Amino acid sequence: MPMEETPAPSSATNFIRDIIDADNESGRFDRRVHTRFPPEPNGYLHIGHAKSICLNFGLAIKYGGQCNLRFDDTNPTKEDVEYVDSIKEDVRWLGFQWDHLFYASDYFETIFRFAETLIAKGLAYVDSCSTDEIRQLRGTLTVHGKPGPWRDRTVAENLDLFRRMRAGEFPDGAHVLRAKIDLAHTNMNMRDPLLYRIRHAEHHRTGNTWCIYPLYDFTHGYSDSIERITHSICTLEFENHRPLYDWLIDVLELYHPQQIEFARLNLTHMMMSKRKLLELVETNSVSGWDDPRMPTLAGIRRRGYTPEAMRAFCDEIGVTKFNGLTEIVVLENAIRADLNKRSNRAMAVINPIKVVIDNYPDDLVEELEAVNNPEDPAAGTRLVPFSKVLYIERDDFMEIPAKQFFRLSPGREVRLRWGYLITCQSVVKDPSTDEIIELRCTYDPLTRGGNAPDGRKVKSTIHWVSAAHAMTAEVRLYDHLFKLADVSEIPEGEHWKNWLNPASLVVVPSAKLERSLATFKPGDRCQFERLGYFCVDKESTPGKPVFNRTVTLKDEWTKIQKKKGS
Ligand code: ATP
Ligand code: MG
């Protein structure tokens, strides 16, 4: 791993670190730490996966160990190289580099041999029952399973059938290979679990070499063992698979990694299952896997999130054994904190109204000095053009100001950021619609930079752009994809589509942006003063610039919901 790119080890301690510390203390695994991140290449990675990536790679960094990237590619019909490529890109984007890259499909031959050994030991058999029959015979939590008619086939018969399964003599579903463990076991996973099934399908790596594929539980532990993983970290759903994980490795007397389970990440307003995200993509509910509203790493990257913010977020939420729901505002605050430090400021008017400064010379253009980032003196300053006709935000004006509204209104003076104090003298309305189309103002020439020599105060500062110098851009404002905070509460039988937030994307076709943004390229970020953090979208072109809102400056959603509730 090139040192300059390696993220600093997280200082957060957790129960997994305690386990590793104890193992190192006792000399177990010869004080090695070797983890892996094992995605199935059946979709794009999401923020939940980032938690697992930061954990696994982070532990390797912390303990001077290694971390593998392993594709758990045992399900040929759902997997694709597109996903393999995107997963690699996402892991690298988060700042991590795997020590070894493996595919579970690399082990198909070895795992086939393991299966033959299990059969030879009388610990696995070919079952010719249908899926339904198997399910029925397996019993329930309160009813013991019953042996099916094929459970006592001889070793010779089992070996013969299993080899013929591999040779392609049978159609899909004709037989399966099952472990022979205990049909009365209190753990359903131990009631003769399925190990192999027939699937005449082309695999994205092994092509048509195989027509039988090992199941996840059968493959996973062996892959860990082959790679000499020390701590095999997975999410809590696999806790009751651990006895099977241990059994499969022990009966073959193989090297035995330690499986450890932790709670998966769930976020409010986000759906985090690859299957459902695929459905969002396939039904065109979003524009693709990298739609900036998606919880995918591709989506949040396009939205303007930084890997630093993602790692800080994963650090902050920590690692526990308790499933919970994390407020999305925790994620948003992580990106705000990061972008506040690193983003240059610029002025942009999203919903413009024209301001004419009547006492400003017609042809004068002044270049006013503006600070790029008050959080970072090294970011320097830039010049912004000021002239007679400006745009300000329509929301920053009220003809009849409400109580507590201190921005522009007739007769009131406000400060233009980095500019002058201006006073609104009158409004111009469209005679047919009565809509205000222009504000006539005056400026005080003695207030350049924003302060009056007589020390008089104004109550608010607003942003603006010079109309003649502004660039026009499309701005995309994003909000939560789901209206509902806890998407797991969507009632059974009701489609999640009904819970999509119709306002999750608002496109502003012609926002007015400060001139300095004309040099921005896709991926570049900045703060639009008072509005939020934005980045240039990948669809942006010099002729048609497009900006994405990464996040607002403050958590407006919570504020609005509270207001609604009160
Ligand atoms: P999904 O349900 O979204 O398809 P998955 O668990 O099936 O997720 P995998 O490709 O198997 O997806 O996941 C790779 C690794 O990431 C696994 O170790 C898994 O436990 C972990 N992981 C997946 N989702 C989360 C999550 N929400 N929080 C933490 N870790 C996760
Ligand atoms: Mg999985």
CSV table of N, CA and C in Angstrom, one decimal, residues 432-503:
chain,number,residue,atom,x,y,z
A,432,SER,N,-49.2,42.9,-16.2
A,432,SER,CA,-50.3,41.9,-16.5
A,432,SER,C,-50.4,40.9,-15.3
A,433,THR,N,-49.2,40.5,-14.7
A,433,THR,CA,-49.3,39.5,-13.7
A,433,THR,C,-49.1,40.1,-12.3
A,434,ASP,N,-48.7,41.3,-12.2
A,434,ASP,CA,-48.5,41.9,-10.9
A,434,ASP,C,-47.2,41.3,-10.2
A,435,GLU,N,-46.5,40.5,-10.9
A,435,GLU,CA,-45.3,39.9,-10.3
A,435,GLU,C,-44.2,40.9,-10.3
A,436,ILE,N,-43.4,40.9,-9.2
A,436,ILE,CA,-42.3,41.8,-9.1
A,436,ILE,C,-41.2,41.4,-10.0
A,437,ILE,N,-40.7,42.2,-10.9
A,437,ILE,CA,-39.7,41.8,-11.9
A,437,ILE,C,-38.4,42.5,-11.7
A,438,GLU,N,-38.4,43.5,-10.9
A,438,GLU,CA,-37.1,44.3,-10.7
A,438,GLU,C,-37.2,45.1,-9.4
A,439,LEU,N,-36.1,45.2,-8.8
A,439,LEU,CA,-36.0,46.1,-7.6
A,439,LEU,C,-35.1,47.3,-7.9
A,440,ARG,N,-35.6,48.5,-7.7
A,440,ARG,CA,-34.8,49.7,-7.9
A,440,ARG,C,-34.2,50.0,-6.6
A,441,CYS,N,-32.8,50.1,-6.6
A,441,CYS,CA,-32.1,50.4,-5.4
A,441,CYS,C,-31.1,51.5,-5.5
A,442,THR,N,-30.6,52.0,-4.4
A,442,THR,CA,-29.4,52.9,-4.5
A,442,THR,C,-28.3,52.3,-3.6
A,443,TYR,N,-27.1,52.7,-3.9
A,443,TYR,CA,-26.0,52.2,-3.1
A,443,TYR,C,-25.3,53.4,-2.4
A,444,ASP,N,-24.6,53.1,-1.4
A,444,ASP,CA,-23.8,54.1,-0.7
A,444,ASP,C,-22.3,53.9,-1.1
A,445,PRO,N,-21.8,54.8,-1.9
A,445,PRO,CA,-20.4,54.6,-2.5
A,445,PRO,C,-19.3,54.6,-1.4
A,446,LEU,N,-19.7,55.1,-0.2
A,446,LEU,CA,-18.7,55.1,0.9
A,446,LEU,C,-18.6,53.7,1.6
A,447,THR,N,-19.4,52.7,1.2
A,447,THR,CA,-19.4,51.5,2.0
A,447,THR,C,-18.8,50.3,1.3
A,448,ARG,N,-17.9,50.6,0.3
A,448,ARG,CA,-17.3,49.5,-0.4
A,448,ARG,C,-16.6,48.5,0.6
A,449,GLY,N,-16.8,47.2,0.4
A,449,GLY,CA,-16.3,46.2,1.3
A,449,GLY,C,-17.3,45.9,2.3
A,450,GLY,N,-18.3,46.7,2.5
A,450,GLY,CA,-19.5,46.3,3.3
A,450,GLY,C,-19.6,47.1,4.6
A,451,ASN,N,-18.8,48.1,4.9
A,451,ASN,CA,-18.9,48.8,6.2
A,451,ASN,C,-19.1,50.3,5.9
A,452,ALA,N,-20.0,50.9,6.7
A,452,ALA,CA,-20.3,52.3,6.6
A,452,ALA,C,-19.3,53.0,7.5
A,453,PRO,N,-18.7,54.1,7.0
A,453,PRO,CA,-17.8,54.9,7.7
A,453,PRO,C,-18.4,55.5,9.0
A,454,ASP,N,-19.7,55.8,9.0
A,454,ASP,CA,-20.4,56.3,10.1
A,454,ASP,C,-20.7,55.2,11.2
A,455,GLY,N,-20.4,54.0,10.8
A,455,GLY,CA,-20.6,52.9,11.8
A,455,GLY,C,-22.0,52.4,11.9
A,456,ARG,N,-22.9,52.9,11.0
A,456,ARG,CA,-24.3,52.4,11.1
A,456,ARG,C,-24.4,50.9,10.7
A,457,LYS,N,-25.3,50.3,11.3
A,457,LYS,CA,-25.4,48.8,11.2
A,457,LYS,C,-26.5,48.4,10.3
A,458,VAL,N,-26.3,47.3,9.6
A,458,VAL,CA,-27.5,46.7,8.8
A,458,VAL,C,-27.7,45.3,9.4
A,459,LYS,N,-28.9,44.8,9.3
A,459,LYS,CA,-29.2,43.6,10.0
A,459,LYS,C,-28.9,42.3,9.1
A,460,SER,N,-28.7,42.5,7.8
A,460,SER,CA,-28.4,41.3,7.1
A,460,SER,C,-27.5,41.5,5.9
A,461,THR,N,-26.8,40.4,5.5
A,461,THR,CA,-25.9,40.4,4.4
A,461,THR,C,-26.5,39.4,3.4
A,462,ILE,N,-26.6,39.7,2.2
A,462,ILE,CA,-27.1,38.8,1.2
A,462,ILE,C,-26.1,38.6,0.1
A,463,HIS,N,-26.3,37.5,-0.7
A,463,HIS,CA,-25.4,37.2,-1.8
A,463,HIS,C,-26.0,37.7,-3.1
A,464,TRP,N,-25.2,37.8,-4.1
A,464,TRP,CA,-25.6,38.5,-5.3
A,464,TRP,C,-24.6,38.1,-6.4
A,465,VAL,N,-25.0,38.3,-7.7
A,465,VAL,CA,-24.0,38.2,-8.8
A,465,VAL,C,-24.3,39.4,-9.8
A,466,SER,N,-23.3,39.8,-10.5
A,466,SER,CA,-23.4,40.8,-11.5
A,466,SER,C,-24.1,40.2,-12.7
A,467,ALA,N,-25.2,40.8,-13.1
A,467,ALA,CA,-26.0,40.2,-14.2
A,467,ALA,C,-25.2,40.1,-15.5
A,468,ALA,N,-24.4,41.1,-15.8
A,468,ALA,CA,-23.6,41.1,-17.1
A,468,ALA,C,-22.5,40.1,-17.1
A,469,HIS,N,-22.1,39.7,-15.9
A,469,HIS,CA,-20.9,38.8,-15.8
A,469,HIS,C,-21.3,37.4,-15.4
A,470,ALA,N,-22.6,37.2,-15.0
A,470,ALA,CA,-23.0,35.9,-14.5
A,470,ALA,C,-22.9,34.8,-15.5
A,471,MET,N,-22.7,33.6,-15.1
A,471,MET,CA,-22.9,32.4,-16.0
A,471,MET,C,-24.2,31.8,-15.6
A,472,THR,N,-24.8,31.2,-16.6
A,472,THR,CA,-26.1,30.5,-16.3
A,472,THR,C,-25.8,29.0,-16.2
A,473,ALA,N,-26.4,28.4,-15.2
A,473,ALA,CA,-26.1,27.0,-15.0
A,473,ALA,C,-27.4,26.3,-14.6
A,474,GLU,N,-27.5,25.0,-14.9
A,474,GLU,CA,-28.5,24.2,-14.3
A,474,GLU,C,-28.1,23.7,-12.9
A,475,VAL,N,-29.0,23.9,-11.9
A,475,VAL,CA,-28.6,23.4,-10.6
A,475,VAL,C,-29.6,22.4,-10.2
A,476,ARG,N,-29.1,21.3,-9.7
A,476,ARG,CA,-30.0,20.2,-9.2
A,476,ARG,C,-30.0,20.1,-7.7
A,477,LEU,N,-31.2,20.3,-7.2
A,477,LEU,CA,-31.3,20.3,-5.7
A,477,LEU,C,-31.9,18.9,-5.3
A,478,TYR,N,-31.1,18.2,-4.4
A,478,TYR,CA,-31.6,16.9,-4.0
A,478,TYR,C,-32.1,16.9,-2.6
A,479,ASP,N,-33.0,16.0,-2.4
A,479,ASP,CA,-33.5,15.8,-1.0
A,479,ASP,C,-33.6,14.3,-0.8
A,480,HIS,N,-34.1,13.9,0.4
A,480,HIS,CA,-34.2,12.5,0.7
A,480,HIS,C,-35.0,11.7,-0.4
A,481,LEU,N,-34.5,10.5,-0.8
A,481,LEU,CA,-35.2,9.7,-1.8
A,481,LEU,C,-36.5,9.2,-1.2
A,482,PHE,N,-36.5,8.9,0.1
A,482,PHE,CA,-37.8,8.4,0.7
A,482,PHE,C,-38.3,9.4,1.7
A,483,LYS,N,-39.6,9.6,1.7
A,483,LYS,CA,-40.3,10.5,2.6
A,483,LYS,C,-40.2,9.9,4.1
A,484,LEU,N,-40.3,8.6,4.1
A,484,LEU,CA,-40.4,7.9,5.4
A,484,LEU,C,-39.0,7.8,6.0
A,485,ALA,N,-38.9,8.1,7.3
A,485,ALA,CA,-37.6,8.0,8.0
A,485,ALA,C,-37.1,6.5,8.0
A,486,ASP,N,-38.0,5.6,8.5
A,486,ASP,CA,-37.5,4.2,8.6
A,486,ASP,C,-38.2,3.4,7.5
A,487,VAL,N,-37.4,3.1,6.5
A,487,VAL,CA,-38.0,2.5,5.3
A,487,VAL,C,-38.5,1.0,5.6
A,488,SER,N,-37.9,0.5,6.8
A,488,SER,CA,-38.4,-0.8,7.1
A,488,SER,C,-39.8,-0.8,7.6
A,489,GLU,N,-40.4,0.4,7.8
A,489,GLU,CA,-41.8,0.5,8.3
A,489,GLU,C,-42.8,0.5,7.2
A,490,ILE,N,-42.3,0.5,5.9
A,490,ILE,CA,-43.2,0.4,4.8
A,490,ILE,C,-44.0,-0.9,5.0
A,491,PRO,N,-45.4,-0.7,5.1
A,491,PRO,CA,-46.2,-1.9,5.4
A,491,PRO,C,-46.0,-3.0,4.4
A,492,GLU,N,-46.1,-4.2,4.9
A,492,GLU,CA,-46.0,-5.4,4.1
A,492,GLU,C,-47.0,-5.4,3.0
A,493,GLY,N,-46.6,-5.7,1.8
A,493,GLY,CA,-47.6,-5.7,0.7
A,493,GLY,C,-47.8,-4.3,0.0
A,494,GLU,N,-47.3,-3.3,0.7
A,494,GLU,CA,-47.4,-2.0,0.0
A,494,GLU,C,-46.1,-1.7,-0.7
A,495,HIS,N,-46.2,-1.2,-1.9
A,495,HIS,CA,-44.9,-1.0,-2.7
A,495,HIS,C,-44.2,0.2,-2.2
A,496,TRP,N,-42.9,0.0,-2.1
A,496,TRP,CA,-42.0,1.1,-1.6
A,496,TRP,C,-42.1,2.4,-2.5
A,497,LYS,N,-42.5,2.1,-3.8
A,497,LYS,CA,-42.6,3.2,-4.7
A,497,LYS,C,-43.5,4.3,-4.2
A,498,ASN,N,-44.6,3.9,-3.5
A,498,ASN,CA,-45.5,4.9,-3.0
A,498,ASN,C,-44.9,5.8,-1.9
A,499,TRP,N,-43.7,5.4,-1.5
A,499,TRP,CA,-43.0,6.2,-0.4
A,499,TRP,C,-41.9,7.0,-0.9
A,500,LEU,N,-41.7,7.1,-2.2
A,500,LEU,CA,-40.6,7.9,-2.7
A,500,LEU,C,-41.0,9.4,-2.5
A,501,ASN,N,-40.0,10.2,-2.3
A,501,ASN,CA,-40.2,11.6,-2.1
A,501,ASN,C,-40.3,12.3,-3.4
A,502,PRO,N,-41.5,12.8,-3.8
A,502,PRO,CA,-41.6,13.4,-5.2
A,502,PRO,C,-40.7,14.7,-5.3
A,503,ALA,N,-40.3,15.3,-4.2
A,503,ALA,CA,-39.4,16.5,-4.3
A,503,ALA,C,-38.0,16.1,-4.1
